Amino acid sequence: MRFSRAFIPTTKEAPSDAVLASHIFLTRAGFTSQVAAGLYNYLPLGKRVLKKIEQIVNEEMNKVGAQEVDLSFVTPADLWEESGRIEKFGKELLRFRDRKENLFVLGPTHEEMMVNLVRNRVTSYKQLPLNLYQIKTKFRDEARPRFGLMRGREFVMKDGYSFHATQEDLDREFEMMEAAYKRILVRLGLDFRVVEADSGAIGGSGSKEIMVIADSGEDTIAICDSCEYGANVETAERASRSEVPQAPESDFNKFSTPNVKSIEDLEAFFKVDAYYTMKCVAKKMHYEDGDQVVLFFLRGDDDLQEVKAVNAAEALEVEDVSEEELKALGLVPGFMGPLDMDKVPCVFDTSLKGATQMICGANEKDQHFVGVDMSVLDEALFADIYTAKEGDGCPHCEGKLLYKKGIEVGHIFKLGTTYSKPLKADFLNEKGQAEPLIMGTYGMGISRLIAATIEQHHDEKGCIWTKETAPYSVNIMVSNIKDEAQLAFGEKLYQQLQEVGVEVIIDDRKERFGFKMKDAELIGFPFTIIVGKELVNGNVQVLERATLEKRAVFAEKIFDDIMERL
Ligand code: ATP
Ligand code: MG
């Protein structure tokens, strides 16, 4: 490509709402341009990067026998009615009617469409397993589209779906897909971690997220400092405490505790460790048939993990609740406790099971119970609802948990029969009996990967593309194009590199050296070969973008030198 002919509108101005480096640099360097909230154009450089990522994904999917398809973006709303997701997806689902008044949605993901394609076509165990995927535009009317390509409304996703006759076969495919996803991330040159993720009602180890490690990531992940364990903090576990603080000693009793409401107040008032106090977190849980306030009880030194709370209470969503709402239910904020609580449902963290010497609210203003023995509540609902903290013990080894920030670029999930059952996608097993297909789903954010790459690889000057994602590997910068020798040398090298298949761009613009240099750094080509004044002495310079290191190379050696580095 010739820079003089290329459409690469670089600018000094960053979008006014941009806070992330990737958003700023991808716009300033002319990779993408915003059309409206969450909608982006890909300019030639952006499109090249997108295609490169797609190519790697395609190659790795082909290797594991997944077959590419392309399903209609516009999806009949009927299918979403059938699966029951039309309500659950809420406003993220963009709905519209055609001229015949038929209702459609723009596909935000394609489980329904894929099941619809396969049902009545795959009817026997002999046709299984089957793994189909596509790389396609998705639309989600996100409540807060932001951070450029990171959270768009229109975005590109690789979505794959596998179909199996048995759970064991799904497990095998899931492992194979995890390995394929890891290979993709390694090829892209990204530092990442595969972590356990929330699998909602399905539970188990059936859900994993692929997280690119970056400080700007929206997700917090807990990873072990010595083994491979990693989990989204929404689901992270911890080892049970090996040492517990000294227990207070007191018989069961009601105590006057004027204005002692918080855990800190209790610690100070009773001079006990928060471990022996009981924290009560009230939340409003959403269910299909309405809202319900639920009380979640934990040890005072633990915090509620809302995703775990939603799962434990089998709710759809969780919301905060005001003191007024609690009072209206006859509850006493600041003094809520589990004993004789008959007003609203309660969930207890498992660390409270059989706990003794606990201090908890007495459901009366300014009153607490001490010396509470939790075994009286053995029949209550216990579940893990705590947040694993930094420094907690790893659940799998002697290590300690660390927090890191991650960008979710992929999500693989064992669906089981969640979609095949309602959509009646059955097959005949070996005994000739009809069973619903067992499914896995494998998503990857292709456009988000562009942003994630820059989040992980940039400096204050601009983008630093990795080997496999760079729009061009080599930029030949002719310092002064009026200098015939410089131009001739640059052109010859340009041809030589093109002939051997190197992706090369020649900066033949009539611009000042400094201006061209700024563009090269902003765009982030891995190598810029500067053909300048030193050419008369038989030298050119090579700038390596990642390190900003400049080296002089004999002009006659430059071809071999660069080929070696690529
Ligand atoms: P998030 O929690 O970030 O909203 P999600 O859980 O909704 O993601 P999935 O439904 O699992 O995401 O979609 C698969 C992949 O698609 C995600 O791992 C992510 O990489 C990508 N993705 C999801 N939403 C967006 C978006 N709004 N913009 C860009 N990529 C997205
Ligand atoms: Mg989402």
Coordinates of C-alpha atoms and ligand atoms in Angstrom, one line a residue:
M1 CA 0.0 0.0 0.0
R2 CA 1.1 3.5 -0.7
F3 CA 0.4 5.9 2.2
S4 CA -0.1 8.7 -0.3
R5 CA -3.1 6.8 -1.7
A6 CA -4.3 5.2 1.6
F7 CA -7.4 6.3 3.5
I8 CA -5.8 6.7 6.9
P9 CA -7.3 9.9 8.4
T10 CA -5.1 10.4 11.5
T11 CA -6.0 13.2 13.8
K12 CA -4.7 14.9 17.0
E13 CA -8.2 15.0 18.5
A14 CA -9.5 12.2 20.6
P15 CA -13.3 11.7 20.9
S16 CA -14.6 13.8 23.7
D17 CA -16.1 10.8 25.6
A18 CA -13.0 8.6 25.2
V19 CA -11.3 7.4 28.4
L20 CA -9.7 4.2 27.2
A21 CA -6.4 4.2 25.3
S22 CA -7.9 1.8 22.7
H23 CA -10.8 4.1 22.0
I24 CA -8.6 7.2 21.8
F25 CA -5.8 5.6 19.6
L26 CA -8.1 3.5 17.3
T27 CA -9.9 6.7 16.5
R28 CA -6.9 9.0 16.3
A29 CA -4.9 6.6 14.1
G30 CA -7.8 6.2 11.7
F31 CA -8.8 2.6 12.4
T32 CA -12.4 3.3 13.3
S33 CA -14.9 6.2 13.4
Q34 CA -18.0 6.5 15.5
V35 CA -21.4 6.9 13.8
A36 CA -23.6 7.1 16.8
A37 CA -23.5 5.7 20.4
G38 CA -22.1 2.1 20.1
L39 CA -22.0 2.2 16.3
Y40 CA -18.6 2.2 14.5
N41 CA -17.2 2.3 11.0
Y42 CA -14.1 0.3 10.2
L43 CA -11.7 2.2 8.0
P44 CA -9.2 0.3 5.9
L45 CA -6.7 -0.2 8.7
G46 CA -9.4 -1.3 11.2
K47 CA -10.8 -3.7 8.6
R48 CA -7.4 -5.3 8.0
V49 CA -7.0 -6.0 11.7
L50 CA -10.5 -7.3 12.0
K51 CA -9.9 -9.7 9.1
K52 CA -6.6 -10.9 10.6
I53 CA -8.3 -11.9 13.9
E54 CA -11.1 -13.6 11.9
Q55 CA -8.5 -15.5 9.9
I56 CA -6.8 -16.8 13.0
V57 CA -10.2 -17.8 14.5
N58 CA -11.2 -19.5 11.3
E59 CA -8.0 -21.5 11.1
E60 CA -8.2 -22.7 14.7
M61 CA -11.9 -23.6 14.3
N62 CA -11.2 -25.6 11.2
K63 CA -8.4 -27.4 13.0
V64 CA -10.9 -28.7 15.6
G65 CA -13.5 -29.6 13.0
A66 CA -16.0 -26.8 13.5
Q67 CA -17.8 -25.7 10.4
E68 CA -18.5 -22.2 9.4
V69 CA -22.1 -21.1 8.6
D70 CA -23.7 -17.7 8.2
L71 CA -27.2 -17.3 9.7
S72 CA -29.6 -14.5 9.0
F73 CA -28.9 -11.4 11.1
V74 CA -32.7 -10.6 11.2
T75 CA -34.3 -13.2 13.3
P76 CA -38.0 -14.0 13.7
A77 CA -39.2 -13.0 17.1
D78 CA -41.3 -16.3 17.2
L79 CA -38.1 -18.2 17.9
W80 CA -37.4 -16.0 20.9
E81 CA -40.9 -16.6 22.1
E82 CA -40.4 -20.3 21.8
S83 CA -37.2 -20.2 23.9
G84 CA -38.8 -17.8 26.4
R85 CA -35.9 -15.4 26.0
I86 CA -37.8 -12.5 24.5
E87 CA -38.7 -11.3 27.9
K88 CA -35.5 -12.1 29.7
F89 CA -33.3 -10.3 27.1
G90 CA -35.3 -7.1 27.7
K91 CA -34.4 -3.9 26.0
E92 CA -31.1 -5.2 24.7
L93 CA -33.1 -6.9 22.0
L94 CA -33.9 -4.6 19.1
R95 CA -37.4 -5.5 17.8
F96 CA -39.1 -4.2 14.7
R97 CA -41.9 -5.1 12.3
D98 CA -41.7 -5.7 8.6
R99 CA -44.3 -4.4 6.1
K100 CA -46.5 -7.3 6.9
E101 CA -46.4 -6.5 10.6
N102 CA -44.3 -9.6 11.4
L103 CA -42.1 -9.1 14.4
F104 CA -38.4 -9.6 14.1
V105 CA -35.3 -9.0 16.2
L106 CA -31.7 -8.2 15.3
G107 CA -29.7 -11.2 16.5
P108 CA -27.8 -10.4 19.7
T109 CA -26.6 -14.1 19.8
H110 CA -27.9 -17.1 17.8
E111 CA -28.8 -20.0 20.0
E112 CA -32.4 -20.0 18.9
M113 CA -31.4 -19.7 15.2
M114 CA -28.9 -22.4 15.4
V115 CA -31.2 -24.8 17.2
N116 CA -33.8 -24.0 14.6
L117 CA -31.4 -24.8 11.8
V118 CA -30.4 -28.1 13.3
R119 CA -33.8 -29.4 14.6
N120 CA -35.5 -31.8 12.3
R121 CA -32.2 -32.0 10.3
V122 CA -30.1 -33.7 12.9
T123 CA -32.3 -36.5 14.1
S124 CA -30.0 -39.4 15.0
Y125 CA -27.1 -40.0 17.3
K126 CA -25.3 -41.1 14.1
Q127 CA -25.1 -37.4 13.0
L128 CA -23.5 -36.3 16.2
P129 CA -21.4 -34.5 17.4
L130 CA -21.8 -31.4 15.3
N131 CA -20.1 -28.0 15.8
L132 CA -21.2 -25.0 13.8
Y133 CA -20.0 -21.4 14.1
Q134 CA -20.2 -18.1 12.4
I135 CA -18.4 -14.8 12.6
K136 CA -21.0 -12.2 12.4
T137 CA -22.4 -8.8 13.3
K138 CA -24.5 -8.8 16.4
F139 CA -26.7 -6.1 17.8
R140 CA -27.5 -5.5 21.5
D141 CA -29.1 -2.3 22.5
E142 CA -26.7 -2.0 25.4
A143 CA -27.9 0.4 28.2
R144 CA -24.4 2.0 28.3
P145 CA -22.5 1.5 25.1
R146 CA -19.0 2.9 25.8
F147 CA -15.3 2.5 25.5
G148 CA -15.3 2.3 21.7
L149 CA -15.2 -1.2 20.3
M150 CA -15.1 -2.6 23.8
R151 CA -18.8 -2.3 24.3
G152 CA -20.6 -1.4 21.1
R153 CA -24.2 -1.9 20.3
E154 CA -23.3 -3.3 16.9
F155 CA -20.2 -5.6 17.2
V156 CA -18.6 -8.6 15.6
M157 CA -18.8 -11.9 17.5
K158 CA -17.7 -15.4 16.7
D159 CA -20.5 -17.6 18.0
G160 CA -20.3 -21.3 17.9
Y161 CA -22.6 -24.1 19.0
S162 CA -22.0 -27.8 19.4
F163 CA -24.5 -30.6 19.6
H164 CA -24.0 -33.9 21.3
A165 CA -25.7 -37.2 22.2
T166 CA -24.1 -37.4 25.7
Q167 CA -22.8 -35.2 28.4
E168 CA -19.4 -36.9 28.2
D169 CA -19.2 -36.0 24.6
L170 CA -20.0 -32.3 25.4
D171 CA -17.3 -32.4 28.1
R172 CA -14.8 -33.6 25.5
E173 CA -15.8 -30.9 23.0
F174 CA -15.7 -28.2 25.7
E175 CA -12.1 -29.1 26.6
M176 CA -11.1 -29.1 22.9
M177 CA -12.7 -25.7 22.4
E178 CA -11.0 -24.3 25.5
A179 CA -7.7 -25.4 24.1
A180 CA -8.5 -23.9 20.7
Y181 CA -9.4 -20.6 22.3
K182 CA -6.1 -20.6 24.2
R183 CA -4.3 -21.2 20.9
I184 CA -6.1 -18.2 19.4
L185 CA -5.1 -15.9 22.2
V186 CA -1.5 -17.1 22.1
R187 CA -1.3 -16.5 18.4
L188 CA -2.8 -13.0 18.9
G189 CA 0.1 -12.3 21.3
L190 CA -2.1 -11.5 24.3
D191 CA -1.6 -12.1 28.0
F192 CA -4.7 -13.9 29.1
R193 CA -6.3 -16.2 31.7
V194 CA -9.1 -18.7 31.3
V195 CA -11.2 -18.4 34.4
E196 CA -14.3 -20.1 35.9
A197 CA -17.4 -18.0 35.3
D198 CA -20.9 -17.8 36.6
S199 CA -23.0 -20.5 35.0
G200 CA -26.2 -19.3 36.6
A201 CA -28.8 -22.0 37.2
I202 CA -26.8 -24.7 35.4
G203 CA -23.9 -24.6 37.9
G204 CA -20.8 -26.6 38.0
S205 CA -17.6 -26.0 36.0
G206 CA -19.7 -25.5 32.8
S207 CA -18.8 -21.9 32.1
K208 CA -15.4 -20.3 31.5
E209 CA -14.4 -16.9 30.4
I210 CA -11.3 -15.9 28.5
M211 CA -9.9 -12.7 30.1
V212 CA -7.3 -10.5 28.6
I213 CA -5.4 -9.0 31.5
A214 CA -5.5 -5.2 31.4
D215 CA -5.9 -2.6 34.1
S216 CA -8.8 -1.1 32.3
G217 CA -10.8 -4.3 32.3
E218 CA -14.4 -4.2 33.5
D219 CA -14.2 -7.6 35.2
T220 CA -12.3 -8.5 38.4
I221 CA -10.8 -11.9 38.4
A222 CA -9.3 -13.7 41.4
I223 CA -6.2 -15.8 40.5
C224 CA -4.0 -18.0 42.5
D225 CA -0.4 -16.9 43.0
S226 CA 0.8 -20.4 42.8
C227 CA -1.5 -22.7 40.8
E228 CA -3.6 -22.3 37.6
Y229 CA -6.8 -21.5 39.5
G230 CA -8.6 -18.4 38.3
A231 CA -12.2 -17.3 38.5
N232 CA -14.4 -14.3 37.9
V233 CA -14.9 -12.7 41.3
E234 CA -18.6 -13.2 40.7
T235 CA -18.0 -16.9 41.3
A236 CA -14.6 -17.2 42.9
E237 CA -14.2 -19.6 45.8
R238 CA -11.7 -19.7 48.7
A239 CA -10.3 -22.2 51.0
S240 CA -12.0 -22.3 54.4
R241 CA -10.1 -20.3 57.0
S242 CA -7.4 -22.3 58.6
E243 CA -7.1 -20.0 61.6
V244 CA -10.1 -18.3 63.2
P245 CA -10.0 -15.5 65.7
Q246 CA -10.6 -16.1 69.4
A247 CA -14.3 -16.6 70.1
P248 CA -16.1 -14.4 72.6
E249 CA -17.7 -16.4 75.4
S250 CA -21.2 -15.6 76.4
D251 CA -24.5 -17.3 77.0
F252 CA -27.4 -16.6 74.8
N253 CA -28.8 -13.3 75.8
K254 CA -30.4 -10.1 74.5
F255 CA -28.4 -7.0 74.8
S256 CA -29.3 -3.3 74.7
T257 CA -27.1 -1.8 71.9
P258 CA -28.3 1.8 71.4
N259 CA -27.5 3.0 67.9
V260 CA -25.0 0.2 67.3
K261 CA -25.8 -0.6 63.7
S262 CA -22.8 -1.3 61.6
I263 CA -20.3 -4.2 61.9
E264 CA -17.7 -1.7 63.0
D265 CA -20.0 -0.4 65.7
L266 CA -20.6 -4.0 66.9
E267 CA -16.9 -4.8 66.9
A268 CA -16.2 -1.7 69.0
F269 CA -19.1 -2.2 71.3
F270 CA -18.6 -5.8 72.1
K271 CA -14.8 -5.8 71.5
V272 CA -15.1 -8.9 69.3
D273 CA -13.7 -9.8 65.9
A274 CA -16.1 -9.1 63.0
Y275 CA -15.9 -12.8 62.3
Y276 CA -18.3 -13.4 65.2
T277 CA -20.8 -10.7 64.1
M278 CA -23.6 -11.4 61.6
K279 CA -24.0 -9.1 58.6
C280 CA -27.4 -8.8 57.1
V281 CA -27.7 -7.5 53.5
A282 CA -31.2 -6.9 52.3
K283 CA -31.8 -7.0 48.5
K284 CA -34.8 -6.8 46.3
M285 CA -34.8 -9.8 44.0
H286 CA -36.6 -9.8 40.7
Y287 CA -38.6 -12.9 39.7
E288 CA -40.7 -13.6 36.6
D289 CA -43.8 -13.1 38.7
G290 CA -42.7 -10.0 40.7
D291 CA -40.2 -8.7 43.3
Q292 CA -39.3 -10.1 46.7
V293 CA -37.1 -8.7 49.4
V294 CA -34.6 -11.3 50.6
L295 CA -32.2 -11.1 53.6
F296 CA -28.7 -12.4 53.0
F297 CA -26.7 -13.2 56.2
L298 CA -22.9 -13.5 56.2
R299 CA -20.1 -13.3 58.8
G300 CA -19.3 -9.6 59.5
D301 CA -15.9 -9.8 57.8
D302 CA -17.4 -11.1 54.5
D303 CA -19.1 -9.2 51.7
L304 CA -22.1 -10.3 49.7
Q305 CA -21.4 -11.4 46.1
E306 CA -24.5 -10.4 44.2
V307 CA -24.2 -12.9 41.4
K308 CA -24.0 -15.7 43.9
A309 CA -26.9 -14.2 45.8
V310 CA -29.0 -14.2 42.6
N311 CA -28.2 -17.9 42.0
A312 CA -28.8 -18.9 45.6
A313 CA -32.2 -17.1 45.6
E314 CA -33.0 -18.5 42.2
A315 CA -33.8 -14.9 41.1
L316 CA -33.4 -13.2 37.7
E317 CA -31.8 -10.0 39.0
V318 CA -30.9 -8.1 42.1
E319 CA -31.5 -4.5 43.1
D320 CA -30.8 -2.4 46.2
V321 CA -33.7 -1.8 48.6
S322 CA -34.3 1.4 50.6
E323 CA -34.8 1.6 54.4
E324 CA -38.3 2.8 53.8
E325 CA -39.2 -0.3 51.9
L326 CA -37.7 -2.4 54.7
K327 CA -39.6 -0.6 57.4
A328 CA -42.8 -1.0 55.3
L329 CA -42.3 -4.8 55.6
G330 CA -41.9 -4.5 59.4
L331 CA -38.2 -4.9 59.3
V332 CA -35.8 -2.9 61.5
P333 CA -32.8 -1.7 59.5
G334 CA -29.6 -1.9 61.4
F335 CA -31.0 -4.6 63.8
M336 CA -32.2 -7.3 61.4
G337 CA -31.4 -10.8 62.5
P338 CA -32.2 -14.4 61.5
L339 CA -34.0 -15.6 64.7
D340 CA -37.8 -15.9 64.3
M341 CA -37.5 -14.0 60.9
D342 CA -40.9 -14.8 59.4
K343 CA -41.4 -11.6 57.3
V344 CA -39.1 -12.3 54.3
P345 CA -37.0 -15.2 53.0
C346 CA -33.4 -15.6 54.3
V347 CA -30.3 -17.1 52.7
F348 CA -27.2 -17.9 54.9
D349 CA -23.6 -18.1 53.8
T350 CA -22.2 -21.6 54.3
S351 CA -19.6 -20.2 56.7
L352 CA -22.5 -19.6 59.2
K353 CA -23.5 -23.3 59.2
G354 CA -23.2 -24.5 62.8
A355 CA -21.5 -21.3 63.9
T356 CA -21.5 -20.6 67.6
Q357 CA -21.0 -17.5 69.7
M358 CA -22.5 -15.3 67.1
I359 CA -23.8 -11.7 67.6
C360 CA -26.8 -10.7 65.5
G361 CA -29.6 -8.2 65.3
A362 CA -32.7 -9.0 67.4
N363 CA -35.2 -7.5 65.0
E364 CA -35.9 -4.8 67.5
K365 CA -34.6 -1.3 67.6
D366 CA -31.3 -1.0 69.7
Q367 CA -31.2 -4.7 70.5
H368 CA -28.8 -7.5 69.6
F369 CA -28.5 -11.2 70.6
V370 CA -25.2 -12.6 71.8
G371 CA -24.1 -16.2 72.1
V372 CA -26.2 -17.3 69.2
D373 CA -25.8 -20.9 68.1
M374 CA -26.6 -21.2 64.4
S375 CA -27.4 -24.9 64.7
V376 CA -31.0 -23.9 65.5
L377 CA -31.2 -22.8 61.9
D378 CA -29.8 -26.0 60.4
E379 CA -32.9 -26.4 58.1
A380 CA -32.5 -22.9 56.6
L381 CA -31.2 -22.2 53.1
F382 CA -27.3 -22.2 53.1
A383 CA -25.3 -21.3 50.1
D384 CA -21.9 -19.7 49.1
I385 CA -22.8 -16.1 48.8
Y386 CA -19.5 -14.5 50.0
T387 CA -17.0 -12.5 47.9
A388 CA -13.5 -14.1 47.8
K389 CA -11.0 -11.4 48.7
E390 CA -7.4 -10.8 47.8
G391 CA -5.2 -12.7 50.3
D392 CA -7.8 -15.4 50.9
G393 CA -6.6 -19.0 50.5
C394 CA -6.8 -20.7 47.1
P395 CA -9.5 -23.4 47.1
H396 CA -7.1 -25.8 45.2
C397 CA -3.7 -25.4 46.8
E398 CA -1.7 -23.6 49.5
G399 CA -1.5 -20.4 47.5
K400 CA -3.2 -17.1 48.0
L401 CA -5.7 -15.3 45.8
L402 CA -4.8 -12.1 43.9
Y403 CA -7.1 -9.7 42.1
K404 CA -6.5 -8.7 38.5
K405 CA -8.6 -6.7 36.0
G406 CA -9.6 -8.5 32.9
I407 CA -11.4 -7.9 29.6
E408 CA -13.8 -10.7 28.8
V409 CA -13.0 -11.6 25.2
G410 CA -14.6 -15.0 25.2
H411 CA -17.1 -17.1 27.0
I412 CA -17.6 -20.9 26.6
F413 CA -20.6 -22.5 28.2
K414 CA -22.1 -26.0 28.6
L415 CA -25.7 -25.3 27.8
G416 CA -27.0 -28.8 28.2
T417 CA -30.6 -28.9 27.0
T418 CA -31.5 -25.3 28.0
Y419 CA -32.5 -24.5 24.4
S420 CA -33.1 -27.8 22.8
K421 CA -35.8 -28.7 25.2
P422 CA -38.1 -25.6 24.8
L423 CA -37.4 -25.6 21.0
K424 CA -38.0 -29.3 20.8
A425 CA -34.8 -30.3 19.1
D426 CA -34.7 -34.0 19.6
F427 CA -32.6 -36.8 18.3
L428 CA -33.0 -40.6 18.5
N429 CA -30.5 -42.3 20.7
E430 CA -29.0 -45.7 20.1
K431 CA -32.1 -47.3 21.6
G432 CA -34.3 -45.4 19.3
Q433 CA -35.7 -43.1 22.0
A434 CA -36.1 -39.4 21.5
E435 CA -33.9 -37.1 23.6
P436 CA -33.2 -33.4 23.5
L437 CA -29.8 -32.5 21.9
I438 CA -27.1 -31.6 24.4
M439 CA -25.4 -28.4 23.6
G440 CA -22.4 -26.2 24.2
T441 CA -22.0 -22.6 23.1
Y442 CA -18.7 -20.8 22.4
G443 CA -18.6 -17.0 22.0
M444 CA -15.7 -14.7 21.2
G445 CA -15.7 -10.9 20.9
I446 CA -13.9 -10.4 17.6
S447 CA -14.2 -6.6 17.6
R448 CA -13.6 -6.4 21.3
L449 CA -10.4 -8.3 20.7
I450 CA -9.1 -5.3 18.6
A451 CA -9.7 -3.0 21.6
A452 CA -8.3 -5.5 24.1
T453 CA -5.1 -5.8 22.0
I454 CA -4.5 -2.1 22.3
E455 CA -5.5 -1.9 25.9
Q456 CA -2.7 -4.4 26.6
H457 CA -0.3 -3.0 24.0
H458 CA 0.1 0.8 23.8
D459 CA 2.2 3.6 25.2
E460 CA 1.7 7.3 25.4
K461 CA 2.4 7.7 21.6
G462 CA -0.1 5.2 20.3
C463 CA -0.9 1.6 19.3
I464 CA 1.6 -1.2 19.5
W465 CA 0.3 -4.0 17.3
T466 CA 1.4 -7.6 17.9
K467 CA 3.0 -9.6 15.1
E468 CA -0.3 -11.3 14.1
T469 CA -2.6 -8.3 14.4
A470 CA -0.6 -5.5 12.8
P471 CA -2.4 -3.9 9.8
Y472 CA 1.0 -3.8 8.0
S473 CA 4.2 -5.4 9.5
V474 CA 6.6 -2.9 7.9
N475 CA 6.4 0.8 7.1
I476 CA 9.0 2.1 4.8
M477 CA 9.4 5.8 5.5
V478 CA 11.0 7.8 2.8
S479 CA 12.2 10.8 4.7
N480 CA 12.3 13.2 1.8
I481 CA 10.5 12.1 -1.3
K482 CA 12.1 14.8 -3.3
D483 CA 15.4 13.0 -2.8
E484 CA 15.6 10.7 -5.8
A485 CA 18.0 8.3 -4.3
Q486 CA 15.9 7.9 -1.1
L487 CA 12.7 7.4 -3.1
A488 CA 14.3 4.9 -5.5
F489 CA 15.7 2.9 -2.6
G490 CA 12.4 2.9 -0.7
E491 CA 10.5 1.9 -3.8
K492 CA 12.9 -1.0 -4.6
L493 CA 12.7 -2.3 -1.0
Y494 CA 8.9 -1.9 -1.1
Q495 CA 8.8 -4.2 -4.2
Q496 CA 11.2 -6.7 -2.8
L497 CA 9.2 -7.1 0.4
Q498 CA 5.9 -7.3 -1.5
E499 CA 7.3 -10.0 -3.7
V500 CA 8.0 -12.3 -0.7
G501 CA 4.6 -11.6 0.7
V502 CA 5.4 -9.1 3.5
E503 CA 2.6 -6.8 4.3
V504 CA 4.2 -3.5 3.7
I505 CA 3.2 0.1 3.4
I506 CA 5.4 2.9 1.9
D507 CA 5.1 6.3 3.4
D508 CA 5.6 8.3 0.2
R509 CA 3.7 11.4 1.3
K510 CA 5.0 14.9 0.7
E511 CA 5.0 15.6 4.5
R512 CA 7.6 16.5 7.0
F513 CA 9.7 13.8 8.6
G514 CA 8.4 14.6 12.1
F515 CA 4.8 14.4 10.9
K516 CA 5.2 11.0 9.3
M517 CA 7.1 9.7 12.3
K518 CA 4.2 10.7 14.6
D519 CA 1.8 8.9 12.4
A520 CA 4.0 5.8 12.3
E521 CA 4.1 5.8 16.1
L522 CA 0.4 6.5 16.5
I523 CA -0.6 3.7 14.1
G524 CA 1.9 1.3 15.6
F525 CA 3.4 -0.6 12.7
P526 CA 5.8 -3.2 14.3
F527 CA 8.8 -1.9 12.1
T528 CA 9.4 1.4 10.4
I529 CA 12.4 1.5 8.1
I530 CA 13.6 5.1 7.8
V531 CA 15.2 5.9 4.5
G532 CA 16.8 9.2 5.1
K533 CA 20.0 11.4 5.0
E534 CA 22.2 8.5 6.1
L535 CA 21.5 6.7 2.8
V536 CA 24.4 8.5 1.2
N537 CA 26.7 6.7 3.8
G538 CA 25.0 3.4 3.0
N539 CA 22.8 3.3 6.1
V540 CA 19.1 3.2 6.9
Q541 CA 17.4 3.1 10.3
V542 CA 14.9 0.6 11.7
L543 CA 12.5 1.7 14.4
E544 CA 11.0 -1.1 16.5
R545 CA 7.7 0.2 17.7
A546 CA 7.4 -1.9 20.8
T547 CA 10.6 -0.6 22.3
L548 CA 11.0 2.6 20.3
E549 CA 14.5 1.5 19.8
K550 CA 16.3 2.8 16.6
R551 CA 19.1 0.9 15.0
A552 CA 21.3 1.8 12.0
V553 CA 21.5 -1.0 9.4
F554 CA 23.6 -1.2 6.3
A555 CA 21.2 -0.4 3.4
E556 CA 22.3 -3.4 1.5
K557 CA 21.5 -5.7 4.5
I558 CA 18.1 -4.2 5.3
F559 CA 16.1 -6.8 3.4
D560 CA 17.7 -9.7 5.2
D561 CA 17.6 -7.9 8.5
I562 CA 13.9 -7.2 8.4
M563 CA 13.1 -10.7 7.0
E564 CA 14.9 -12.2 10.0
R565 CA 12.9 -10.0 12.4
L566 CA 9.6 -10.9 10.9
Ligands
ATP1 P1 -20.4 -8.6 28.9 O1 -20.5 -9.2 30.2 O2 -19.1 -7.9 28.6 O3 -21.6 -7.7 28.5 P2 -21.7 -10.9 27.8 O4 -21.6 -11.8 29.0 O5 -22.9 -10.2 27.5 O6 -20.5 -9.8 27.9 P3 -21.7 -13.0 25.8 O7 -23.1 -12.9 25.7 O8 -21.1 -14.2 26.5 O9 -21.2 -11.7 26.5 O10 -21.0 -12.8 24.4 C1 -19.8 -13.4 23.9 C2 -18.7 -12.4 23.7 O11 -19.1 -11.3 22.9 C3 -18.2 -11.8 25.0 O12 -17.3 -12.6 25.7 C4 -17.6 -10.5 24.5 O13 -16.2 -10.7 24.2 C5 -18.4 -10.1 23.3 N1 -19.3 -9.1 23.6 C6 -20.5 -9.1 24.3 N2 -21.1 -8.0 24.3 C7 -20.4 -7.1 23.6 C8 -20.5 -5.7 23.2 N3 -21.5 -5.0 23.6 N4 -19.5 -5.2 22.4 C9 -18.5 -5.9 22.0 N5 -18.3 -7.2 22.3 C10 -19.2 -7.8 23.1
MG2 MG -23.6 -8.2 28.0

